Coordinates of C-alpha atoms in Angstrom, one line a residue:
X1 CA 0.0 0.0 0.0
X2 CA 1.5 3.2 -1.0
X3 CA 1.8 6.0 1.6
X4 CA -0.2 9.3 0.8
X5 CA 2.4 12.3 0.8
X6 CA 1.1 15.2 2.6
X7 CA 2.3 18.9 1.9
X8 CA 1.8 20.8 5.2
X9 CA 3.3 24.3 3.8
X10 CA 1.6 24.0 1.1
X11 CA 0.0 27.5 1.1
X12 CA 3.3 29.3 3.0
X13 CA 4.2 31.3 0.0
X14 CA 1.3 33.0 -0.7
X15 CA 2.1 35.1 2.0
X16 CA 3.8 36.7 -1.1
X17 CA 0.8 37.9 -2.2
X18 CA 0.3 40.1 1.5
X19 CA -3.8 38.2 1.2
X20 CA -6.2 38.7 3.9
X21 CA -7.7 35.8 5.7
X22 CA -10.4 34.8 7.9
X23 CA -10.2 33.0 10.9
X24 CA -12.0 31.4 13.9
X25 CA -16.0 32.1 12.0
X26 CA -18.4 31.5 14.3
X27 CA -22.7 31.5 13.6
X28 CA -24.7 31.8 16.2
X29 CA -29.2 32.4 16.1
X30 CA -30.0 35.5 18.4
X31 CA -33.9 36.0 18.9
X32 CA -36.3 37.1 16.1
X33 CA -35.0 35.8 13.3
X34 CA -31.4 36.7 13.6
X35 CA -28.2 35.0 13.3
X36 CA -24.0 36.8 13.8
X37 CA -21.5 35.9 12.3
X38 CA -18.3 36.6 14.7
X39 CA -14.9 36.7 12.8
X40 CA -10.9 37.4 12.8
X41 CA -10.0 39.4 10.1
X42 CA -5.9 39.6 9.2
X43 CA -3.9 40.6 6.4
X44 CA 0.0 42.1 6.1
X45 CA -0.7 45.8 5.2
X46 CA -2.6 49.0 5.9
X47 CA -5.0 48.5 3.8
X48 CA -8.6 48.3 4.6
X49 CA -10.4 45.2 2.9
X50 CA -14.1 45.1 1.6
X51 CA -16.0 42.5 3.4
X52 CA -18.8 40.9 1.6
X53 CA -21.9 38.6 3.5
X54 CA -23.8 36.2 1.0
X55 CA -26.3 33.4 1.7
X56 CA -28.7 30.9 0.0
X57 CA -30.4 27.8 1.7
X58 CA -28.4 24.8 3.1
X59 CA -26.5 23.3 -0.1
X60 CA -27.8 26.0 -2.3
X61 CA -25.2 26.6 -5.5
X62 CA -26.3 30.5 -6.3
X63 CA -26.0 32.8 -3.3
X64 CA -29.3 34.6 -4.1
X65 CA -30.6 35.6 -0.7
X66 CA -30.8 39.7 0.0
X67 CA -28.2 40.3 2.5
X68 CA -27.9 43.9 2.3
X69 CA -30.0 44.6 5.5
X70 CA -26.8 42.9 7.4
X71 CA -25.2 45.9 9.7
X72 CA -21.8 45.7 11.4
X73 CA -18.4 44.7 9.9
X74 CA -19.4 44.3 6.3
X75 CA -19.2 46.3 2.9
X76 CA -16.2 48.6 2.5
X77 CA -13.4 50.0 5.1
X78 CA -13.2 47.1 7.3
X79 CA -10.2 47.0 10.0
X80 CA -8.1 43.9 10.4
X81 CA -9.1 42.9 14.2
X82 CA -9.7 40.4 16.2
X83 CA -14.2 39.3 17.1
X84 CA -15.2 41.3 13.8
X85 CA -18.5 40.6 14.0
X86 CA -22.1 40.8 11.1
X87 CA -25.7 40.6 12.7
X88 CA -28.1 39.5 9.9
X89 CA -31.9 39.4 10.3
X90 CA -33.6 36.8 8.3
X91 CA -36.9 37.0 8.8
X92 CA -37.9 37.2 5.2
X93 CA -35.9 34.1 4.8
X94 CA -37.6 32.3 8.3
X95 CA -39.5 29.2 6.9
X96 CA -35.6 27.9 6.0
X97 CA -34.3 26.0 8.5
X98 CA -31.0 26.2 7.6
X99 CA -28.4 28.3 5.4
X100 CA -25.1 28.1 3.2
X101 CA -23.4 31.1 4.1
X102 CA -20.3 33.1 2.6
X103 CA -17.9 35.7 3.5
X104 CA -15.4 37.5 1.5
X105 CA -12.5 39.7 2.4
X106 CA -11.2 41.7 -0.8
X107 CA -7.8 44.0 -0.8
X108 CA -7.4 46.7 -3.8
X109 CA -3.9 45.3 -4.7
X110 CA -4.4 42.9 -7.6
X111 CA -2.7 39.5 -7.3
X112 CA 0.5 39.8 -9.6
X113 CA -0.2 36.5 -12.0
X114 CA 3.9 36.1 -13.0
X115 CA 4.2 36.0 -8.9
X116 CA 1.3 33.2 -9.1
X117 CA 2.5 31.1 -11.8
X118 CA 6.0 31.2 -10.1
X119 CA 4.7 29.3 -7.4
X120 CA 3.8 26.2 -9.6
X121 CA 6.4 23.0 -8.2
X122 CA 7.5 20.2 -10.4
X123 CA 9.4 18.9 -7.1
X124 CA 5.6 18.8 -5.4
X125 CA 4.1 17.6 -8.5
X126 CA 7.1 14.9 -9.1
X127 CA 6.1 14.0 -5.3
X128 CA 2.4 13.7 -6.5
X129 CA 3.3 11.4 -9.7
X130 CA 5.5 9.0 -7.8
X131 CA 2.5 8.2 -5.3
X132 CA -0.5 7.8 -8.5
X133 CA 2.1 6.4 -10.9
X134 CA 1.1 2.3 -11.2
X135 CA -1.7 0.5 -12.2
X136 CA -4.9 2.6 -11.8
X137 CA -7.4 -0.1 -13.5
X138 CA -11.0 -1.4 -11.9
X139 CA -10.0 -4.9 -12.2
X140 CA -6.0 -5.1 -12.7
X141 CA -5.1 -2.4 -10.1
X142 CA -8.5 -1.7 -8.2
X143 CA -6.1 -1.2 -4.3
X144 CA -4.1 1.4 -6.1
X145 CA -7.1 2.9 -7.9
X146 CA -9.1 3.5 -4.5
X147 CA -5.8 5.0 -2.7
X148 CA -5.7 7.3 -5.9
X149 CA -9.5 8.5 -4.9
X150 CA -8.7 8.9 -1.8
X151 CA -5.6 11.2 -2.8
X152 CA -7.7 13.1 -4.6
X153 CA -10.0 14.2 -2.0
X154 CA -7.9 14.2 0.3
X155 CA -6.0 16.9 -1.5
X156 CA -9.2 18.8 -2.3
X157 CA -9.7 18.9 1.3
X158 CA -6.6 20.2 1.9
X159 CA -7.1 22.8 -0.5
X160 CA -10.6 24.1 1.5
X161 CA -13.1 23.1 -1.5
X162 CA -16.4 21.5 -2.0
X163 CA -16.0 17.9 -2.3
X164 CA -18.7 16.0 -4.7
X165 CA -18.4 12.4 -5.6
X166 CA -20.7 11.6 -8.4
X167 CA -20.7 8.3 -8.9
X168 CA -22.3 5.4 -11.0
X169 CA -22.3 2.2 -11.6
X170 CA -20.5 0.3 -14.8
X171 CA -20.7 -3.2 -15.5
X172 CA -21.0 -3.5 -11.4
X173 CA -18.0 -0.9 -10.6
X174 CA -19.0 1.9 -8.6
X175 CA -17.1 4.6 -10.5
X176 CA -16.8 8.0 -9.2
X177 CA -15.9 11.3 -10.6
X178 CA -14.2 13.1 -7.6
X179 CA -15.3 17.1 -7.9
X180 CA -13.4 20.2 -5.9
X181 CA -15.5 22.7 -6.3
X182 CA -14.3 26.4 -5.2
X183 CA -17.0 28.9 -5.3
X184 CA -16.9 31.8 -7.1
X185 CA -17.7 35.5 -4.5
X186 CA -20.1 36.9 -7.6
X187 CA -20.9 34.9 -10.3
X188 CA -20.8 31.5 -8.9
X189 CA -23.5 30.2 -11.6
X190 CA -20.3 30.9 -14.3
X191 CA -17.7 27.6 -13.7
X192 CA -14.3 26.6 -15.4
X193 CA -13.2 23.1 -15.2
X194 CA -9.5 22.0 -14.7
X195 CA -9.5 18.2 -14.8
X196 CA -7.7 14.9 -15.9
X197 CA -8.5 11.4 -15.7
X198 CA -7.2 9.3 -13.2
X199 CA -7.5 5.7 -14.1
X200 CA -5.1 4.1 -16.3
X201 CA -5.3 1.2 -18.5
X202 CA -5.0 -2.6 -16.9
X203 CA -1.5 -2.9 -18.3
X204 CA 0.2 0.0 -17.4
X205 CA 2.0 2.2 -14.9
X206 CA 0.7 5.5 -16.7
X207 CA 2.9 7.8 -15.3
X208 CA 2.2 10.0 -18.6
X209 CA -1.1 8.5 -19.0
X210 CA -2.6 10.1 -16.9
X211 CA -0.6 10.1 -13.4
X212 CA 0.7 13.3 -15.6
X213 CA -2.6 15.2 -16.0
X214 CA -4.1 14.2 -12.6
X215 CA -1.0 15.8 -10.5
X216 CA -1.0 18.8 -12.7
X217 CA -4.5 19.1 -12.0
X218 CA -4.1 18.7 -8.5
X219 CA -1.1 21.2 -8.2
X220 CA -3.2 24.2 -10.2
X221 CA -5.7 23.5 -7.8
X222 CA -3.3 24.3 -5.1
X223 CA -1.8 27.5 -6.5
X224 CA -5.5 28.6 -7.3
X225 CA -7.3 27.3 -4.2
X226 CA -5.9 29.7 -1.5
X227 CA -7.3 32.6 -3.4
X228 CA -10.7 34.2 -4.3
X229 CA -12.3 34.3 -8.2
X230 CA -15.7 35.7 -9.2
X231 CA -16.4 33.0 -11.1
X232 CA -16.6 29.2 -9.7
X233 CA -13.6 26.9 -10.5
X234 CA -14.1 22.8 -10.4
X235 CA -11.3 20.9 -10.1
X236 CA -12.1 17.2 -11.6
X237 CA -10.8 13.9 -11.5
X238 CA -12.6 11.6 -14.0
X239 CA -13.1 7.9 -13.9
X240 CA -13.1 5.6 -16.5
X241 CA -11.7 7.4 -19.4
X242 CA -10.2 4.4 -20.5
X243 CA -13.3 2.5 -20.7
X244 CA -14.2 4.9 -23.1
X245 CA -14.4 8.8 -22.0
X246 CA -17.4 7.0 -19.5
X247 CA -16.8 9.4 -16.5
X248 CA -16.7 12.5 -18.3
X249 CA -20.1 11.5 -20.1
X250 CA -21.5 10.8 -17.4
X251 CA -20.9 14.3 -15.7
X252 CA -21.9 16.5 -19.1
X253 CA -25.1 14.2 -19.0
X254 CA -25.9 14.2 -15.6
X255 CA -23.6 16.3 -13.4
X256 CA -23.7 19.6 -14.7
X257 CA -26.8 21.7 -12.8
X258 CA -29.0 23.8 -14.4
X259 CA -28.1 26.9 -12.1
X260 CA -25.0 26.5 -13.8
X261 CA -23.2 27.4 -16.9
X262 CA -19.9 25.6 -18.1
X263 CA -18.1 28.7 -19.5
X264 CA -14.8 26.4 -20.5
X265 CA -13.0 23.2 -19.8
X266 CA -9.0 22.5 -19.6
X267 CA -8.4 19.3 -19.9
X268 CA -5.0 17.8 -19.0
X269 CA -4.5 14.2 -21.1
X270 CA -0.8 13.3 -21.2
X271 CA 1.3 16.4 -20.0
X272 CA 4.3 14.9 -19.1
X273 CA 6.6 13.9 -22.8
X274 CA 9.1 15.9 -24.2
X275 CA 11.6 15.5 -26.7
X276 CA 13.7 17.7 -28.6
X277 CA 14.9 14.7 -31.2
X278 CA 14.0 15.4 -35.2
X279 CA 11.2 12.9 -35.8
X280 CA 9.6 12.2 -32.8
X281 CA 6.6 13.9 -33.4
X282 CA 4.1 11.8 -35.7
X283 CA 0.6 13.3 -37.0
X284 CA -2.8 11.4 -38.0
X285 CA -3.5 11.0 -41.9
X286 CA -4.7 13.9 -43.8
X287 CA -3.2 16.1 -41.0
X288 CA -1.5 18.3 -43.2
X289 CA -4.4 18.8 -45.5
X290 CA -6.4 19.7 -42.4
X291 CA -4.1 22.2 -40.6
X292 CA -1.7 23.5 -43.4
X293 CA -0.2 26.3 -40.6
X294 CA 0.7 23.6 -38.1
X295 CA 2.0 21.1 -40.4
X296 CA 4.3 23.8 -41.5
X297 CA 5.5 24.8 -38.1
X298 CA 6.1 21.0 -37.4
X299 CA 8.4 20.8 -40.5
X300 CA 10.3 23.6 -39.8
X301 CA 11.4 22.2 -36.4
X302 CA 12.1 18.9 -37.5
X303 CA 9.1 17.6 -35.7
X304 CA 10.3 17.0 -32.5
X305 CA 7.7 16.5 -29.7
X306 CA 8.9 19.4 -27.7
X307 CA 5.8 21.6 -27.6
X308 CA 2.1 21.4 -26.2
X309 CA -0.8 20.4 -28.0
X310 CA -3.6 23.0 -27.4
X311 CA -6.7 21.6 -29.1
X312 CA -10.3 23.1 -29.1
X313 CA -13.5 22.9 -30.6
X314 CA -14.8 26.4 -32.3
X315 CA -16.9 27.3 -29.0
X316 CA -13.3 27.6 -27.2
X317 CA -11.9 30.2 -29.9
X318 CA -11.8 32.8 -27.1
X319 CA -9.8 30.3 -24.1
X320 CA -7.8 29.1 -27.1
X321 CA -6.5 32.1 -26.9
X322 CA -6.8 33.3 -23.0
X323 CA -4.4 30.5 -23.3
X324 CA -1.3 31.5 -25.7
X325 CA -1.7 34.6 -24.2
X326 CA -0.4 33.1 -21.0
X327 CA 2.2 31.6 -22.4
X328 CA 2.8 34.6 -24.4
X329 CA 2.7 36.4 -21.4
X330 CA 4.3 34.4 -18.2
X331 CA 5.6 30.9 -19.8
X332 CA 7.1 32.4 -23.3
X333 CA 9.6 29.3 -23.1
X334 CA 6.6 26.8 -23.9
X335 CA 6.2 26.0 -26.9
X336 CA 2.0 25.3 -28.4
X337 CA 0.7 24.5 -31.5
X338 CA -3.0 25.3 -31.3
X339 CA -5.7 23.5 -33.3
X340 CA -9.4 24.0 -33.9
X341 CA -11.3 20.8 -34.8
X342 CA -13.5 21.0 -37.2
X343 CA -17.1 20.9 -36.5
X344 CA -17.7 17.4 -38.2
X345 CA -14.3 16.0 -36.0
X346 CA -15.9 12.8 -35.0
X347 CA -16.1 11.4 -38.7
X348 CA -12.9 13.7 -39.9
X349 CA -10.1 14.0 -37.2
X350 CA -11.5 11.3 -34.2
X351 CA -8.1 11.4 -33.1
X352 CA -8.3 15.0 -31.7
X353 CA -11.6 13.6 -29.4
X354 CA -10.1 10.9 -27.5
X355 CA -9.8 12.2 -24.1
X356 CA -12.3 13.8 -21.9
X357 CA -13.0 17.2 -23.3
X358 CA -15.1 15.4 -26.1
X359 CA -18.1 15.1 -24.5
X360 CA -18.1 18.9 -23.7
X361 CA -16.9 19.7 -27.3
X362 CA -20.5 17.3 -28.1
X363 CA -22.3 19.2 -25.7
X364 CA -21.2 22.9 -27.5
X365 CA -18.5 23.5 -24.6
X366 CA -16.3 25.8 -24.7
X367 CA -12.9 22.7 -24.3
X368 CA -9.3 22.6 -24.7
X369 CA -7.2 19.2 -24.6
X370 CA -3.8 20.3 -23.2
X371 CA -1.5 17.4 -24.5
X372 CA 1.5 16.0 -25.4
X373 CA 0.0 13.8 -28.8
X374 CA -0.4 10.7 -26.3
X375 CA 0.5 7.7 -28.8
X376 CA 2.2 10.3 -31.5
X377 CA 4.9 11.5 -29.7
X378 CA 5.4 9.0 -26.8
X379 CA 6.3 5.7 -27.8
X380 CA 5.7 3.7 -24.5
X381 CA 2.0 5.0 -24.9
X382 CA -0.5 2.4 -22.9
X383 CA 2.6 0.2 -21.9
X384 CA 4.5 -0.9 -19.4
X385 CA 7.3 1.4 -20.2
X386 CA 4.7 4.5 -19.1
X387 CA 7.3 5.0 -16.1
X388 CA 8.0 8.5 -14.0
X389 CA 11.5 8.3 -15.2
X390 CA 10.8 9.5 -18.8
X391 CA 8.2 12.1 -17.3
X392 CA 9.8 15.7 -18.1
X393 CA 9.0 17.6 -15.4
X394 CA 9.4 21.3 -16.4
X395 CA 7.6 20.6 -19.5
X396 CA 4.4 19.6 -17.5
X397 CA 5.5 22.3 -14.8
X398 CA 5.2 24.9 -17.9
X399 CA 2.1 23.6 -19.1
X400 CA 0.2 23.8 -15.5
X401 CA 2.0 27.9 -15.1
X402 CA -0.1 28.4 -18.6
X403 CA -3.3 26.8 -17.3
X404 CA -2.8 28.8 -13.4
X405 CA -2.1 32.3 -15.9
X406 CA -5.3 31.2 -17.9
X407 CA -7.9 30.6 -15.1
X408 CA -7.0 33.2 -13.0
X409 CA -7.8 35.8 -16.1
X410 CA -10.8 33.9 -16.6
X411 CA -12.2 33.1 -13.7
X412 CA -11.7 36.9 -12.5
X413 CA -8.8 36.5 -9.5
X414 CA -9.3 38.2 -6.6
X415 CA -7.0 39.0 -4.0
X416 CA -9.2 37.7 -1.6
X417 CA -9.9 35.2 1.5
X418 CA -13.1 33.4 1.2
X419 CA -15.2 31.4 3.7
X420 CA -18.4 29.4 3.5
X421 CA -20.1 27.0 5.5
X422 CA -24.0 25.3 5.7
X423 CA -25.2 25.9 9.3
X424 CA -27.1 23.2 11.0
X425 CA -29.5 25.2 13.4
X426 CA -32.6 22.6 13.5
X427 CA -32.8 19.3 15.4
X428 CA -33.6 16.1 13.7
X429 CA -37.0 15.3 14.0
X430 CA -36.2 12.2 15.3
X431 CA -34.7 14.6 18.7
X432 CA -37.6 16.7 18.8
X433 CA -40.7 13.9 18.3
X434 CA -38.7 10.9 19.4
X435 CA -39.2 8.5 16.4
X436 CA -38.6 8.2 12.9
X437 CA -40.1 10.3 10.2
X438 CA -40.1 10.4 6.2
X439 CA -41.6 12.2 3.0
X440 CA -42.1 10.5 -0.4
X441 CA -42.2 11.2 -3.2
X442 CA -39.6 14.0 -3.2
X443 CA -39.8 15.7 -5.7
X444 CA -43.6 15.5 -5.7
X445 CA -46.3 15.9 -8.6
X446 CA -49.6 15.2 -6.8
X447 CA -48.9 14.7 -3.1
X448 CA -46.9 14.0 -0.6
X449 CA -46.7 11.1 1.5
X450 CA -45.5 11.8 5.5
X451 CA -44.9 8.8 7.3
X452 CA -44.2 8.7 11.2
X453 CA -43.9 5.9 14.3
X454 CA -43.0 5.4 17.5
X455 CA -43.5 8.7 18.2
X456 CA -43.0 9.8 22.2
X457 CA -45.0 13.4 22.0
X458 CA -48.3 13.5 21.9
X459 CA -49.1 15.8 19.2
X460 CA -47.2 17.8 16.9
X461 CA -48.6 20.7 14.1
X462 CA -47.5 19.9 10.4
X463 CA -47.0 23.0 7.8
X464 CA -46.1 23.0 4.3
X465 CA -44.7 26.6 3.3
X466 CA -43.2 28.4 0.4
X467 CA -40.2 29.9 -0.5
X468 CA -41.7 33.3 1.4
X469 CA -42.5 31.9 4.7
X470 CA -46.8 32.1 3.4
X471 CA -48.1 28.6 5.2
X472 CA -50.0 26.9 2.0
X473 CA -51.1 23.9 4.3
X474 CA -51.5 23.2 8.1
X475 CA -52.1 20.0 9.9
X476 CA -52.6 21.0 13.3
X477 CA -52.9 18.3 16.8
X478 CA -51.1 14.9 14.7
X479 CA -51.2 12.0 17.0
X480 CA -47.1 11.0 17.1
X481 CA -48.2 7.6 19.4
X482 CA -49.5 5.7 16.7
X483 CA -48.2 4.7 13.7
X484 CA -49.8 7.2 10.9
X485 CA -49.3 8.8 7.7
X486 CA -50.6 12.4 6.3
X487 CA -51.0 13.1 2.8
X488 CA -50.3 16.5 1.6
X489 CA -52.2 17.6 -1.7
X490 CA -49.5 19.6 -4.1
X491 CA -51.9 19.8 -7.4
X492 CA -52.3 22.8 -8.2
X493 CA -48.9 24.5 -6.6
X494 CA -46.9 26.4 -8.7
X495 CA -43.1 24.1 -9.5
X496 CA -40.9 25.0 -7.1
X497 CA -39.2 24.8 -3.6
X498 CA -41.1 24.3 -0.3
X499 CA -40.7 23.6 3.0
X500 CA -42.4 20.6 5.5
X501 CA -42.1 22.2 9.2
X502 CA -42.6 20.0 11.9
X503 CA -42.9 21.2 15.1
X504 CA -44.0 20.0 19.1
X505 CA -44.0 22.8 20.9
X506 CA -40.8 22.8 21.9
X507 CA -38.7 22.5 19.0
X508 CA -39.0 22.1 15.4
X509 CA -37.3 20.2 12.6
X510 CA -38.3 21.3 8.8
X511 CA -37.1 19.5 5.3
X512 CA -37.4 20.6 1.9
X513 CA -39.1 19.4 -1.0
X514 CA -39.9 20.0 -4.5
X515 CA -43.3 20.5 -6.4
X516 CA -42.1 19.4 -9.7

């Protein structure tokens, strides 16, 4: 079993960057509907920093909740100091039980992105690739593939982010696509994607393939992580490329929410080959009929494999070239030859669709595959001769400096310390009523089904509200003793969220639903 390497200064030198942060949050309900959030505010300068105050319900993805009647230390001006502290009433927000909350402290100085890239470590990233290189297969390396998960998020957690695992089932595998998410301060419905596959083939170490993508993916999350962006970043590692592009498909089918945009996609397939040697850079047929301008480039350096592929669909015109601009501007010793595939690619250049940005590129995502050329420039391609030792690591150490450069112009960096949390202010109902409670269907067409048993209170009131707190139904006096269930009539109710509220008297527990 392979040890998992853990990087405890990972985030020391950002103190380069003279960022705020926030320490020891606290949330705590006063009376009447009001809640404070209690907070150390710090940063290396005499600045004064903007603090924002956003909120949405528990697990919500858009922070759309008014927040501008919150008074104390928020909005412009604010201090660094110790018990900073934001009283919010939420009254028109009371039928929710409970909330996601944010904060975010912003300093004028803008974060210097040649400072930013500079911090990008092939040492940490050689440290990475040593632990995920070997076999990363369901069925030929399924220990290693799990400790590679587990990597993952545990690095995600490191980094402070959102951990999702969506997983699935294939052929009786439970596959999972492991999801970082870090939420954007204003435009959080707006998401980039840095990701890379972390399986490999049954027969090989794939160091290259994709050991490569997955630790460069991992160490732009770190560089990016500590910082604040107005747009959401997700950080992804797919399963199940291999099998055929399976995790990725399943997340543009069935992962992406409808809150959400997908404004682009770097995908990192293969980062890791270099070689400066006349010849060692093959193309597919007709390649040279197809791209005349890149052909030519690649004959006048003798085709050697010694740049990066940067290859997007015509949606990704625009981060095609956020992303020579970054090289242009921060990496200028990388070397890129950029392609745009053809709308018909699947039936004229399938090659340039064999990773997972294709199912994006299907979907009319904006995509870029970030590659070495995989099986045409690296020989031991899918073998076991895929090995760390033949890795070049300032070639894949460039390439992730050009992603970092690219996302943090996207994405809108911010020099910025961000915190979020979901409360948990109710009480189960099982606490307050003593016995075990459920709702079905959920989400609900016609009505809803509330079962209870073994209830010790004698009575409790059932309400169903809206989003605004109005109570649409009200089952007063329920017998909790006896084994019972109450139907709840939705037909007629405008789609939506809603609220079940259960309550004894002396507490109250509320869940909510959906009127689809």
């Amino acid at each position: 079993m392979k040890k998992i390497l853990l990087f405890c200064s990972l985030f020391s030198a950002f103190h380069l960057f003279a960022q705020p942060s926030l320490t020891n949050v606290e949330v705590t309900l006063g009376t009447g509907n009001t809640m404070t959030i209690t907070y150390d505010l710090a940063y290396p300068s005499n600045d004064l920093a903007k603090v924002t105050f956003r909120a949405t319900e528990r697990g919500g993805l858009i922070f759309g909740f008014d927040t501008s009647n919150a008074t104390g230390d928020v909005g412009e001006g604010i201090a660094s100091g110790m018990g900073r502290q934001i009283e919010w009433d939420y009254s028109a927000y009371a039928p929710i039980p409970d909330f996601r909350l944010m904060l975010v402290a912003e300093l004028a100085p803008s974060v210097d992105i040649q400072a930013l890239v500079e911090q990008v470590d092939s040492t940490r990233m050689s440290g990475d690739l040593t632990f995920l290189e070997g076999i990363r297969h369901r069925t030929a390396g399924a220990e290693h593939l799990q400790e590679t998960k587990d990597f993952i998020e545990l690095q995600f957690a490191e980094g402070g982010l959102e951990i999702a695992k969506q997983q699935f089932d294939f052929n009786g595998y439970q596959a999972e696509n492991i999801i970082g998410r870090k939420i954007g301060t204003e435009e959080e419905g707006e998401v980039y994607i840095i990701d890379g596959h972390y399986d490999s083939v049954a027969g090989s170490p794939g160091a290259d393939d994709n050991a490569s993508g997955t630790a460069g993916m991992l160490e732009a999350m770190r560089i990016l992580a500590p910082f604040g962006f107005k747009k959401t970043i997700r950080f992804i590692g797919f399963d199940l490329e291999e099998a055929g592009l399976v995790g990725s498909i399943e997340y543009v089918q069935n992962g992406i929410a409808q809150q959400e945009n997908i404004a682009g996609v770097l995908n990192f397939e293969m980062i890791g080959y270099f070689t400066e040697v006349p010849n060692s850079q093959e193309v597919p047929l007709g390649f040279n009929l197809l791209f005349p301008a890149a052909q030519a480039k690649l004959e006048a350096n003798q085709f050697r494999g010694d740049f990066v592929n940067v290859i997007g669909n015509g949606a990704a015109s625009s981060l095609t070239d956020a992303y020579e601009t970054a090289i242009e501007n921060y990496v200028p010793q990388l070397n890129f030859i950029s392609l745009e595939a053809p709308a018909s690619w699947q039936t004229l250049t399938p090659d340039l669709g064999r990773s997972d940005h294709a199912p994006f590129w299907v979907a009319g995502v904006p995509a870029l595959m970030l590659s070495d050329g995989a099986n045409f420039r690296n020989p031991n391609y899918h073998g076991a001769g895929d090995t760390k030792d033949l890795v070049d690591f300032t070639f894949m150490h460039d390439v992730v400096q050009a992603a970092v450069a690219t996302i943090a112009e996207v994405a809108g960096i911010q020099n910025a310390a961000t915190w979020w949390t979901d409360t948990e202010f109710t009480t189960a109902v099982d606490e307050v009523a003593g016995c075990s409670f459920s709702i079905s269907p959920n989400p609900a067409k016609d009505f809803l089904r509330l079962q209870w048993a073994g209830c010790q209170v004698g009575n409790f009131n059932i309400e169903l509200l809206d989003i605004n707190g109005r109570v649409i139904k009200n089952y007063l006096n329920r017998n909790g003793q006896n084994g019972q269930a109450q139907m709840v009539d939705v037909r007629g109710l405008e789609k939506g969220i809603y609220f079940i509220k259960v309550s004894d008297g002396e507490g109250q527990w509320a869940r909510k639903v959906l009127v689809d």
